[in-house]
């Protein structure tokens, strides 16, 4: 684990977290729903941010885990790190942040997160952190403006730009997958949707690492 | 390489590089601690019409050396260069083509020393000691949303509708804090109120 052990995780203000996410997240965008932000510190500087908050369509999300009440789950909706942090930092930060959620908000029973297999990755960090894979879907909801490189998701676009339907039609569809992961803080909770084996990622051709399409098998082979 | 009197060297007014106070202090310290570096990496200059030397590479070092009361400075003279080459050198001498491997620097090097030597360590300056690990989140089963009803004159309603439509077109609206609210009019109205509150501060 090396120096990853030295990382300190603290609650940080939204303003700083958003500034960091805009600079270091591959999308360059923040999620307005984020309400709880953790900062990862090493050598007295902020090198990573994990932002948690409510899910966009919470009514549909809650039933993913049996008997979840309105405030009993969180979505890890942004995670961004700079190049300074050593290997394994991401999973260590997730682990610390979940411990802090357990301590400060013991009513939170599970965490949801998505990985973007159209531009970023298939969720290596989530798998390493003990998340269950509960969905791999063709991500038809994302489009890119080829002139500016800006990527929009259908959900946020229709919410924030209701009068720009013609502009939406000019954007190019992004090819790829969205993977849904769930981490059970309360291990007695039951996930109501099928838990997928990680091999499903290769089966569906959804493998991606650092923005490049590559299967899990190919990655494992390269590491050996 | 030759050694010349520091009074015979002039800084280059066309050099677009600047140095901030903090970095300049580090440069002074760096020269004091490791003066032999000047012999291995001398100032590059050309001879001006008045016989004095004009710096092409090393303006900041010259400034520092003057402050450190150096009498003589090692330089390399590049009189054979064309005007275009001199201009090119001014920029290329300061462009870093490589990139730092931050993983190696963070793991194998003493980062305090690196900062001392003038390297800008990436990361945001934020004092972790000032921050805590405590927070609270809403619990219970109540959806944290409510509806509010107002009576408005037609003209007032029109104004509000226009304001809501206008703010939805702005960049700020894209990043408006929604607290999970999916009602776009509610979010827009909240943003308008927050901007009003900000103006009153």
Short mmCIF file of C-alpha atoms in Angstrom, two decimals:
data_model
loop_
_atom_site.label_atom_id
_atom_site.label_comp_id
_atom_site.label_asym_id
_atom_site.label_seq_id
_atom_site.Cartn_x
_atom_site.Cartn_y
_atom_site.Cartn_z
CA UNK A 1 0.00 0.00 0.00
CA UNK A 2 3.00 2.33 0.45
CA UNK A 3 2.20 5.91 1.26
CA UNK A 4 -1.56 5.44 0.73
CA UNK A 5 -1.61 4.63 4.45
CA UNK A 6 -0.55 8.20 5.22
CA UNK A 7 -3.59 9.76 3.52
CA UNK A 8 -5.86 11.76 5.81
CA UNK A 9 -9.53 12.15 4.96
CA UNK A 10 -11.47 15.15 6.24
CA UNK A 11 -14.80 16.82 5.54
CA UNK A 12 -14.20 19.80 3.26
CA UNK A 13 -16.39 22.73 2.09
CA UNK A 14 -18.43 22.27 -1.09
CA UNK A 15 -16.83 25.28 -2.72
CA UNK A 16 -13.34 23.79 -2.55
CA UNK A 17 -14.54 20.30 -3.44
CA UNK A 18 -16.33 21.60 -6.53
CA UNK A 19 -13.31 23.62 -7.60
CA UNK A 20 -11.15 20.50 -7.27
CA UNK A 21 -13.66 18.29 -9.13
CA UNK A 22 -13.93 20.77 -11.98
CA UNK A 23 -10.15 20.68 -12.32
CA UNK A 24 -9.49 16.98 -11.89
CA UNK A 25 -12.61 14.98 -12.78
CA UNK A 26 -12.53 13.74 -16.38
CA UNK A 27 -15.94 15.33 -17.01
CA UNK A 28 -14.88 18.69 -15.59
CA UNK A 29 -18.35 18.94 -14.04
CA UNK A 30 -19.69 18.84 -10.53
CA UNK A 31 -22.91 17.17 -9.39
CA UNK A 32 -25.23 19.75 -7.84
CA UNK A 33 -26.80 17.07 -5.62
CA UNK A 34 -23.57 16.51 -3.70
CA UNK A 35 -23.95 17.61 -0.11
CA UNK A 36 -21.15 15.82 1.72
CA UNK A 37 -17.60 16.28 0.51
CA UNK A 38 -14.49 14.49 1.74
CA UNK A 39 -10.98 15.65 0.94
CA UNK A 40 -7.95 13.35 0.70
CA UNK A 41 -4.78 14.97 2.08
CA UNK A 42 -1.18 13.92 1.70
CA UNK A 43 1.90 16.03 2.55
CA UNK A 44 -0.38 18.84 3.77
CA UNK A 45 -2.16 19.31 0.47
CA UNK A 46 -5.53 18.34 -0.91
CA UNK A 47 -5.11 15.72 -3.62
CA UNK A 48 -8.51 14.07 -3.88
CA UNK A 49 -12.22 14.63 -3.40
CA UNK A 50 -15.12 12.27 -2.82
CA UNK A 51 -18.55 13.87 -3.05
CA UNK A 52 -21.65 12.16 -1.72
CA UNK A 53 -25.26 13.24 -2.01
CA UNK A 54 -28.76 12.28 -2.99
CA UNK A 55 -29.44 10.39 -6.20
CA UNK A 56 -31.10 12.21 -9.08
CA UNK A 57 -34.10 9.93 -9.30
CA UNK A 58 -34.29 8.80 -5.70
CA UNK A 59 -37.77 7.33 -5.83
CA UNK A 60 -36.57 4.77 -8.37
CA UNK A 61 -33.28 4.18 -6.54
CA UNK A 62 -34.57 3.44 -3.03
CA UNK A 63 -36.19 0.08 -3.95
CA UNK A 64 -32.79 -1.28 -5.08
CA UNK A 65 -32.26 -2.30 -1.47
CA UNK A 66 -35.16 -3.69 0.52
CA UNK A 67 -37.00 -1.39 2.96
CA UNK A 68 -34.79 1.63 2.37
CA UNK A 69 -36.23 4.77 3.87
CA UNK A 70 -35.81 8.16 2.22
CA UNK A 71 -32.62 9.17 4.05
CA UNK A 72 -30.96 5.79 4.41
CA UNK A 73 -28.76 5.78 1.33
CA UNK A 74 -26.23 8.02 -0.32
CA UNK A 75 -24.76 8.19 -3.77
CA UNK A 76 -21.06 8.61 -4.21
CA UNK A 77 -21.54 10.91 -7.14
CA UNK A 78 -18.10 12.32 -7.79
CA UNK A 79 -14.62 11.08 -7.11
CA UNK A 80 -11.58 12.93 -8.40
CA UNK A 81 -7.88 12.59 -7.61
CA UNK A 82 -4.79 14.28 -8.92
CA UNK A 83 -1.69 12.36 -10.06
CA UNK A 84 0.15 12.87 -6.78
CA UNK A 85 -1.55 10.18 -4.76
CA UNK A 86 0.04 6.74 -4.77
CA UNK A 87 -1.58 3.52 -5.98
CA UNK A 88 -4.53 2.17 -3.99
CA UNK A 89 -5.36 5.66 -2.73
CA UNK A 90 -8.84 5.66 -4.22
CA UNK A 91 -10.00 2.47 -2.51
CA UNK A 92 -8.38 3.58 0.75
CA UNK A 93 -10.21 6.92 0.58
CA UNK A 94 -13.52 5.19 -0.17
CA UNK A 95 -12.94 2.90 2.80
CA UNK A 96 -12.16 5.81 5.17
CA UNK A 97 -15.09 7.87 3.91
CA UNK A 98 -17.48 4.95 4.47
CA UNK A 99 -16.11 4.52 8.00
CA UNK A 100 -16.80 8.22 8.66
CA UNK A 101 -20.34 7.88 7.28
CA UNK A 102 -20.86 4.91 9.61
CA UNK A 103 -19.68 6.97 12.59
CA UNK A 104 -21.53 10.20 11.85
CA UNK A 105 -24.63 9.00 10.05
CA UNK A 106 -25.32 5.47 11.28
CA UNK A 107 -28.73 5.51 9.59
CA UNK A 108 -27.06 5.31 6.16
CA UNK A 109 -27.32 1.68 5.14
CA UNK A 110 -25.88 1.60 1.67
CA UNK A 111 -23.98 3.53 -0.94
CA UNK A 112 -24.71 3.70 -4.62
CA UNK A 113 -22.25 4.64 -7.31
CA UNK A 114 -22.00 4.51 -11.06
CA UNK A 115 -18.96 4.11 -13.23
CA UNK A 116 -18.91 5.64 -16.65
CA UNK A 117 -17.85 3.03 -19.17
CA UNK A 118 -18.21 5.46 -22.06
CA UNK A 119 -15.34 7.72 -21.11
CA UNK A 120 -13.70 6.68 -17.86
CA UNK A 121 -13.72 3.13 -16.49
CA UNK A 122 -15.74 0.07 -15.57
CA UNK A 123 -15.38 0.51 -11.83
CA UNK A 124 -12.08 -1.18 -10.88
CA UNK A 125 -11.98 0.91 -7.71
CA UNK A 126 -15.49 -0.07 -6.66
CA UNK A 127 -14.78 -3.75 -7.16
CA UNK A 128 -11.58 -3.39 -5.11
CA UNK A 129 -13.61 -1.62 -2.40
CA UNK A 130 -16.17 -4.37 -1.94
CA UNK A 131 -19.03 -2.95 -4.00
CA UNK A 132 -21.48 -5.30 -5.70
CA UNK A 133 -22.08 -4.95 -9.41
CA UNK A 134 -25.83 -4.65 -9.89
CA UNK A 135 -26.26 -3.31 -13.37
CA UNK A 136 -24.53 -2.89 -16.73
CA UNK A 137 -26.55 -0.93 -19.20
CA UNK A 138 -25.90 0.50 -22.58
CA UNK A 139 -25.43 4.15 -21.88
CA UNK A 140 -27.67 5.71 -24.46
CA UNK A 141 -28.30 8.74 -22.31
CA UNK A 142 -25.01 10.53 -22.95
CA UNK A 143 -24.16 12.77 -25.84
CA UNK A 144 -21.13 14.84 -26.75
CA UNK A 145 -20.82 18.23 -28.40
CA UNK A 146 -18.06 17.50 -30.92
CA UNK A 147 -17.16 21.19 -31.22
CA UNK A 148 -16.55 21.82 -27.53
CA UNK A 149 -16.00 18.28 -26.23
CA UNK A 150 -18.67 18.89 -23.58
CA UNK A 151 -20.59 15.77 -22.56
CA UNK A 152 -24.20 15.91 -21.42
CA UNK A 153 -26.35 13.27 -19.77
CA UNK A 154 -29.95 13.20 -20.85
CA UNK A 155 -31.25 13.45 -17.29
CA UNK A 156 -29.39 16.62 -16.39
CA UNK A 157 -29.81 18.12 -19.86
CA UNK A 158 -33.60 17.88 -19.83
CA UNK A 159 -33.71 19.15 -16.25
CA UNK A 160 -31.44 22.12 -16.78
CA UNK A 161 -31.97 23.00 -20.45
CA UNK A 162 -35.63 22.28 -21.12
CA UNK A 163 -35.75 24.80 -23.97
CA UNK A 164 -32.81 23.43 -25.91
CA UNK A 165 -34.22 20.25 -27.46
CA UNK A 166 -32.93 21.21 -30.91
CA UNK A 167 -29.41 21.55 -29.55
CA UNK A 168 -29.70 18.08 -27.94
CA UNK A 169 -30.48 16.63 -31.39
CA UNK A 170 -27.24 18.03 -32.82
CA UNK A 171 -25.12 16.19 -30.21
CA UNK A 172 -23.47 12.87 -30.99
CA UNK A 173 -24.38 9.78 -28.99
CA UNK A 174 -21.59 8.31 -26.87
CA UNK A 175 -21.00 4.63 -27.23
CA UNK A 176 -20.44 2.62 -24.08
CA UNK A 177 -21.88 1.37 -20.81
CA UNK A 178 -22.90 2.62 -17.43
CA UNK A 179 -22.20 0.25 -14.53
CA UNK A 180 -24.11 0.43 -11.29
CA UNK A 181 -22.43 -0.56 -8.02
CA UNK A 182 -23.82 -0.91 -4.52
CA UNK A 183 -21.94 -1.08 -1.22
CA UNK A 184 -23.83 -2.38 1.78
CA UNK A 185 -22.78 -0.65 4.98
CA UNK A 186 -25.45 -2.60 6.83
CA UNK A 187 -24.61 -6.12 5.76
CA UNK A 188 -28.04 -7.37 6.77
CA UNK A 189 -29.69 -5.35 3.98
CA UNK A 190 -30.89 -7.16 0.91
CA UNK A 191 -30.28 -5.99 -2.62
CA UNK A 192 -33.48 -6.56 -4.60
CA UNK A 193 -31.91 -6.72 -8.06
CA UNK A 194 -29.60 -9.52 -9.24
CA UNK A 195 -25.97 -9.19 -8.17
CA UNK A 196 -23.92 -9.68 -11.30
CA UNK A 197 -20.62 -11.56 -11.46
CA UNK A 198 -17.78 -9.27 -12.54
CA UNK A 199 -17.28 -11.55 -15.58
CA UNK A 200 -20.49 -10.00 -16.93
CA UNK A 201 -18.46 -6.90 -17.78
CA UNK A 202 -16.40 -8.81 -20.35
CA UNK A 203 -19.41 -10.77 -21.49
CA UNK A 204 -21.15 -7.54 -22.49
CA UNK A 205 -18.00 -5.90 -23.83
CA UNK A 206 -18.24 -3.19 -21.17
CA UNK A 207 -14.59 -3.27 -20.06
CA UNK A 208 -12.89 0.11 -19.85
CA UNK A 209 -9.84 1.39 -18.00
CA UNK A 210 -8.69 5.01 -17.95
CA UNK A 211 -10.92 5.83 -20.92
CA UNK A 212 -9.75 2.94 -23.11
CA UNK A 213 -11.85 -0.04 -24.03
CA UNK A 214 -10.11 -3.08 -22.57
CA UNK A 215 -11.52 -6.27 -21.06
CA UNK A 216 -10.84 -7.43 -17.49
CA UNK A 217 -9.10 -10.54 -18.86
CA UNK A 218 -6.74 -8.46 -20.99
CA UNK A 219 -5.96 -6.27 -18.00
CA UNK A 220 -5.23 -9.21 -15.74
CA UNK A 221 -3.00 -10.72 -18.42
CA UNK A 222 -1.05 -7.47 -18.73
CA UNK A 223 -0.48 -7.34 -14.97
CA UNK A 224 0.93 -10.87 -14.78
CA UNK B 1 32.11 29.79 -20.78
CA UNK B 2 33.65 33.02 -19.50
CA UNK B 3 33.48 34.92 -16.25
CA UNK B 4 32.45 38.55 -16.52
CA UNK B 5 31.80 41.40 -14.11
CA UNK B 6 28.17 41.43 -12.98
CA UNK B 7 28.03 45.14 -13.83
CA UNK B 8 28.72 44.24 -17.47
CA UNK B 9 25.52 42.19 -17.78
CA UNK B 10 22.12 43.68 -18.50
CA UNK B 11 18.77 42.02 -18.00
CA UNK B 12 16.72 41.46 -21.12
CA UNK B 13 13.68 43.78 -21.22
CA UNK B 14 11.99 41.49 -23.76
CA UNK B 15 12.03 38.48 -21.46
CA UNK B 16 8.37 37.66 -20.75
CA UNK B 17 9.13 35.63 -17.63
CA UNK B 18 8.33 36.96 -14.19
CA UNK B 19 9.05 35.60 -10.73
CA UNK B 20 6.85 35.89 -7.66
CA UNK B 21 8.18 36.76 -4.22
CA UNK B 22 7.99 33.28 -2.76
CA UNK B 23 9.72 31.68 -5.75
CA UNK B 24 12.34 34.43 -5.81
CA UNK B 25 13.19 33.75 -2.18
CA UNK B 26 13.60 30.08 -3.03
CA UNK B 27 15.88 30.97 -5.93
CA UNK B 28 18.07 33.09 -3.61
CA UNK B 29 18.25 30.22 -1.15
CA UNK B 30 18.98 27.72 -3.89
CA UNK B 31 21.95 29.77 -5.17
CA UNK B 32 23.31 30.28 -1.67
CA UNK B 33 23.12 26.58 -0.89
CA UNK B 34 24.45 25.28 -4.19
CA UNK B 35 26.55 28.02 -5.89
CA UNK B 36 28.53 25.58 -8.06
CA UNK B 37 25.36 25.01 -10.10
CA UNK B 38 26.04 28.38 -11.73
CA UNK B 39 29.22 26.99 -13.29
CA UNK B 40 27.44 23.95 -14.70
CA UNK B 41 24.40 25.93 -15.87
CA UNK B 42 25.65 29.43 -16.65
CA UNK B 43 23.67 32.43 -17.84
CA UNK B 44 23.33 32.62 -21.64
CA UNK B 45 23.87 36.09 -23.14
CA UNK B 46 24.86 38.01 -26.26
CA UNK B 47 27.07 41.08 -26.67
CA UNK B 48 25.16 44.35 -27.13
CA UNK B 49 26.32 47.34 -29.23
CA UNK B 50 27.78 49.00 -26.11
CA UNK B 51 29.95 45.95 -25.40
CA UNK B 52 27.85 44.83 -22.45
CA UNK B 53 26.08 41.49 -22.31
CA UNK B 54 22.31 41.03 -22.56
CA UNK B 55 20.79 38.00 -20.90
CA UNK B 56 18.95 35.47 -23.05
CA UNK B 57 18.56 32.82 -20.39
CA UNK B 58 18.94 33.55 -16.68
CA UNK B 59 17.25 36.93 -16.05
CA UNK B 60 15.99 35.77 -12.66
CA UNK B 61 19.34 34.32 -11.69
CA UNK B 62 21.06 37.59 -12.59
CA UNK B 63 18.61 39.53 -10.41
CA UNK B 64 19.28 37.11 -7.56
CA UNK B 65 23.05 37.21 -8.02
CA UNK B 66 23.01 41.01 -7.85
CA UNK B 67 21.06 40.86 -4.61
CA UNK B 68 23.52 38.31 -3.26
CA UNK B 69 26.34 40.79 -4.08
CA UNK B 70 28.14 38.57 -6.58
CA UNK B 71 30.96 40.44 -8.36
CA UNK B 72 31.52 38.00 -11.22
CA UNK B 73 29.20 35.66 -13.06
CA UNK B 74 29.89 32.74 -15.41
CA UNK B 75 28.17 33.20 -18.77
CA UNK B 76 28.03 31.54 -22.19
CA UNK B 77 28.02 33.99 -25.09
CA UNK B 78 25.76 33.20 -28.05
CA UNK B 79 26.68 36.03 -30.46
CA UNK B 80 26.45 33.73 -33.46
CA UNK B 81 22.68 33.40 -33.12
CA UNK B 82 20.31 35.30 -35.40
CA UNK B 83 17.68 37.60 -33.88
CA UNK B 84 15.09 34.90 -34.53
CA UNK B 85 17.17 32.26 -32.73
CA UNK B 86 17.60 34.60 -29.76
CA UNK B 87 13.84 35.07 -29.55
CA UNK B 88 13.27 31.34 -29.88
CA UNK B 89 15.73 30.65 -27.07
CA UNK B 90 13.99 33.10 -24.73
CA UNK B 91 10.90 30.91 -24.81
CA UNK B 92 12.37 27.45 -25.33
CA UNK B 93 14.79 27.88 -22.42
CA UNK B 94 11.78 28.16 -20.14
CA UNK B 95 9.49 25.55 -21.62
CA UNK B 96 9.41 22.24 -19.78
CA UNK B 97 8.90 19.49 -22.33
CA UNK B 98 8.84 16.63 -19.87
CA UNK B 99 6.31 15.91 -17.17
CA UNK B 100 6.80 15.01 -13.53
CA UNK B 101 5.89 11.52 -12.42
CA UNK B 102 4.08 12.59 -9.25
CA UNK B 103 3.75 9.04 -8.05
CA UNK B 104 7.55 8.66 -7.94
CA UNK B 105 8.06 12.13 -6.45
CA UNK B 106 5.49 11.48 -3.73
CA UNK B 107 6.91 8.09 -2.87
CA UNK B 108 10.67 8.35 -3.42
CA UNK B 109 11.52 11.99 -2.73
CA UNK B 110 11.46 14.27 0.27
CA UNK B 111 8.61 16.58 -0.71
CA UNK B 112 9.63 19.28 1.76
CA UNK B 113 12.99 19.49 0.03
CA UNK B 114 11.34 19.52 -3.38
CA UNK B 115 9.22 22.51 -2.36
CA UNK B 116 12.31 24.14 -0.91
CA UNK B 117 14.06 23.70 -4.25
CA UNK B 118 11.24 25.59 -5.96
CA UNK B 119 9.14 22.74 -7.32
CA UNK B 120 5.41 23.45 -7.19
CA UNK B 121 3.85 20.37 -5.65
CA UNK B 122 0.45 19.78 -7.18
CA UNK B 123 -2.60 19.76 -4.94
CA UNK B 124 -4.77 22.42 -3.36
CA UNK B 125 -3.45 24.36 -0.37
CA UNK B 126 -5.87 23.59 2.40
CA UNK B 127 -4.95 23.04 6.02
CA UNK B 128 -6.22 19.58 6.99
CA UNK B 129 -5.63 20.36 10.68
CA UNK B 130 -8.29 23.06 10.51
CA UNK B 131 -10.87 20.60 9.23
CA UNK B 132 -12.83 17.92 11.02
CA UNK B 133 -14.34 14.53 10.34
CA UNK B 134 -17.74 15.19 11.88
CA UNK B 135 -20.95 15.91 10.01
CA UNK B 136 -24.64 15.17 10.19
CA UNK B 137 -27.09 14.01 7.57
CA UNK B 138 -30.88 14.09 7.68
CA UNK B 139 -32.47 10.85 8.82
CA UNK B 140 -36.03 9.56 9.03
CA UNK B 141 -38.36 8.71 6.21
CA UNK B 142 -39.81 12.09 5.32
CA UNK B 143 -39.04 13.25 1.81
CA UNK B 144 -37.35 16.61 2.44
CA UNK B 145 -39.54 18.48 -0.01
CA UNK B 146 -42.58 20.73 0.36
CA UNK B 147 -44.91 22.71 -1.83
CA UNK B 148 -45.59 26.41 -1.28
CA UNK B 149 -48.48 28.38 -2.70
CA UNK B 150 -48.69 32.13 -3.31
CA UNK B 151 -51.28 34.44 -4.76
CA UNK B 152 -49.86 36.79 -7.38
CA UNK B 153 -51.15 39.49 -9.65
CA UNK B 154 -51.00 38.44 -13.30
CA UNK B 155 -48.14 40.87 -13.95
CA UNK B 156 -46.21 39.56 -10.95
CA UNK B 157 -46.70 35.96 -12.09
CA UNK B 158 -45.50 36.90 -15.56
CA UNK B 159 -42.36 38.50 -14.14
CA UNK B 160 -41.63 35.44 -12.03
CA UNK B 161 -42.15 33.07 -14.95
CA UNK B 162 -39.78 35.15 -17.08
CA UNK B 163 -37.18 35.25 -14.33
CA UNK B 164 -37.37 31.48 -13.90
CA UNK B 165 -37.06 30.92 -17.65
CA UNK B 166 -34.11 33.32 -17.83
CA UNK B 167 -32.15 31.81 -14.99
CA UNK B 168 -32.55 28.31 -16.44
CA UNK B 169 -30.47 29.47 -19.39
CA UNK B 170 -27.52 30.51 -17.22
CA UNK B 171 -24.32 28.65 -16.38
CA UNK B 172 -25.02 29.05 -12.63
CA UNK B 173 -28.26 27.13 -13.00
CA UNK B 174 -26.36 24.09 -14.26
CA UNK B 175 -24.56 23.94 -10.94
CA UNK B 176 -27.43 25.06 -8.71
CA UNK B 177 -27.66 23.12 -5.44
CA UNK B 178 -30.81 21.04 -5.81
CA UNK B 179 -30.63 19.06 -2.53
CA UNK B 180 -32.22 16.24 -4.49
CA UNK B 181 -35.16 18.34 -5.68
CA UNK B 182 -36.20 17.42 -9.20
CA UNK B 183 -38.63 20.28 -9.64
CA UNK B 184 -36.79 22.58 -12.04
CA UNK B 185 -38.96 25.64 -11.28
CA UNK B 186 -38.29 25.17 -7.57
CA UNK B 187 -34.57 24.94 -8.18
CA UNK B 188 -34.61 28.01 -10.43
CA UNK B 189 -36.57 30.02 -7.87
CA UNK B 190 -34.15 28.96 -5.14
CA UNK B 191 -31.21 30.12 -7.25
CA UNK B 192 -32.86 33.51 -7.88
CA UNK B 193 -33.41 33.96 -4.13
CA UNK B 194 -29.83 32.92 -3.34
CA UNK B 195 -28.48 35.44 -5.84
CA UNK B 196 -30.69 38.12 -4.31
CA UNK B 197 -29.45 37.17 -0.83
CA UNK B 198 -25.85 37.32 -2.06
CA UNK B 199 -26.38 40.84 -3.43
CA UNK B 200 -27.75 42.04 -0.10
CA UNK B 201 -24.63 40.95 1.79
#
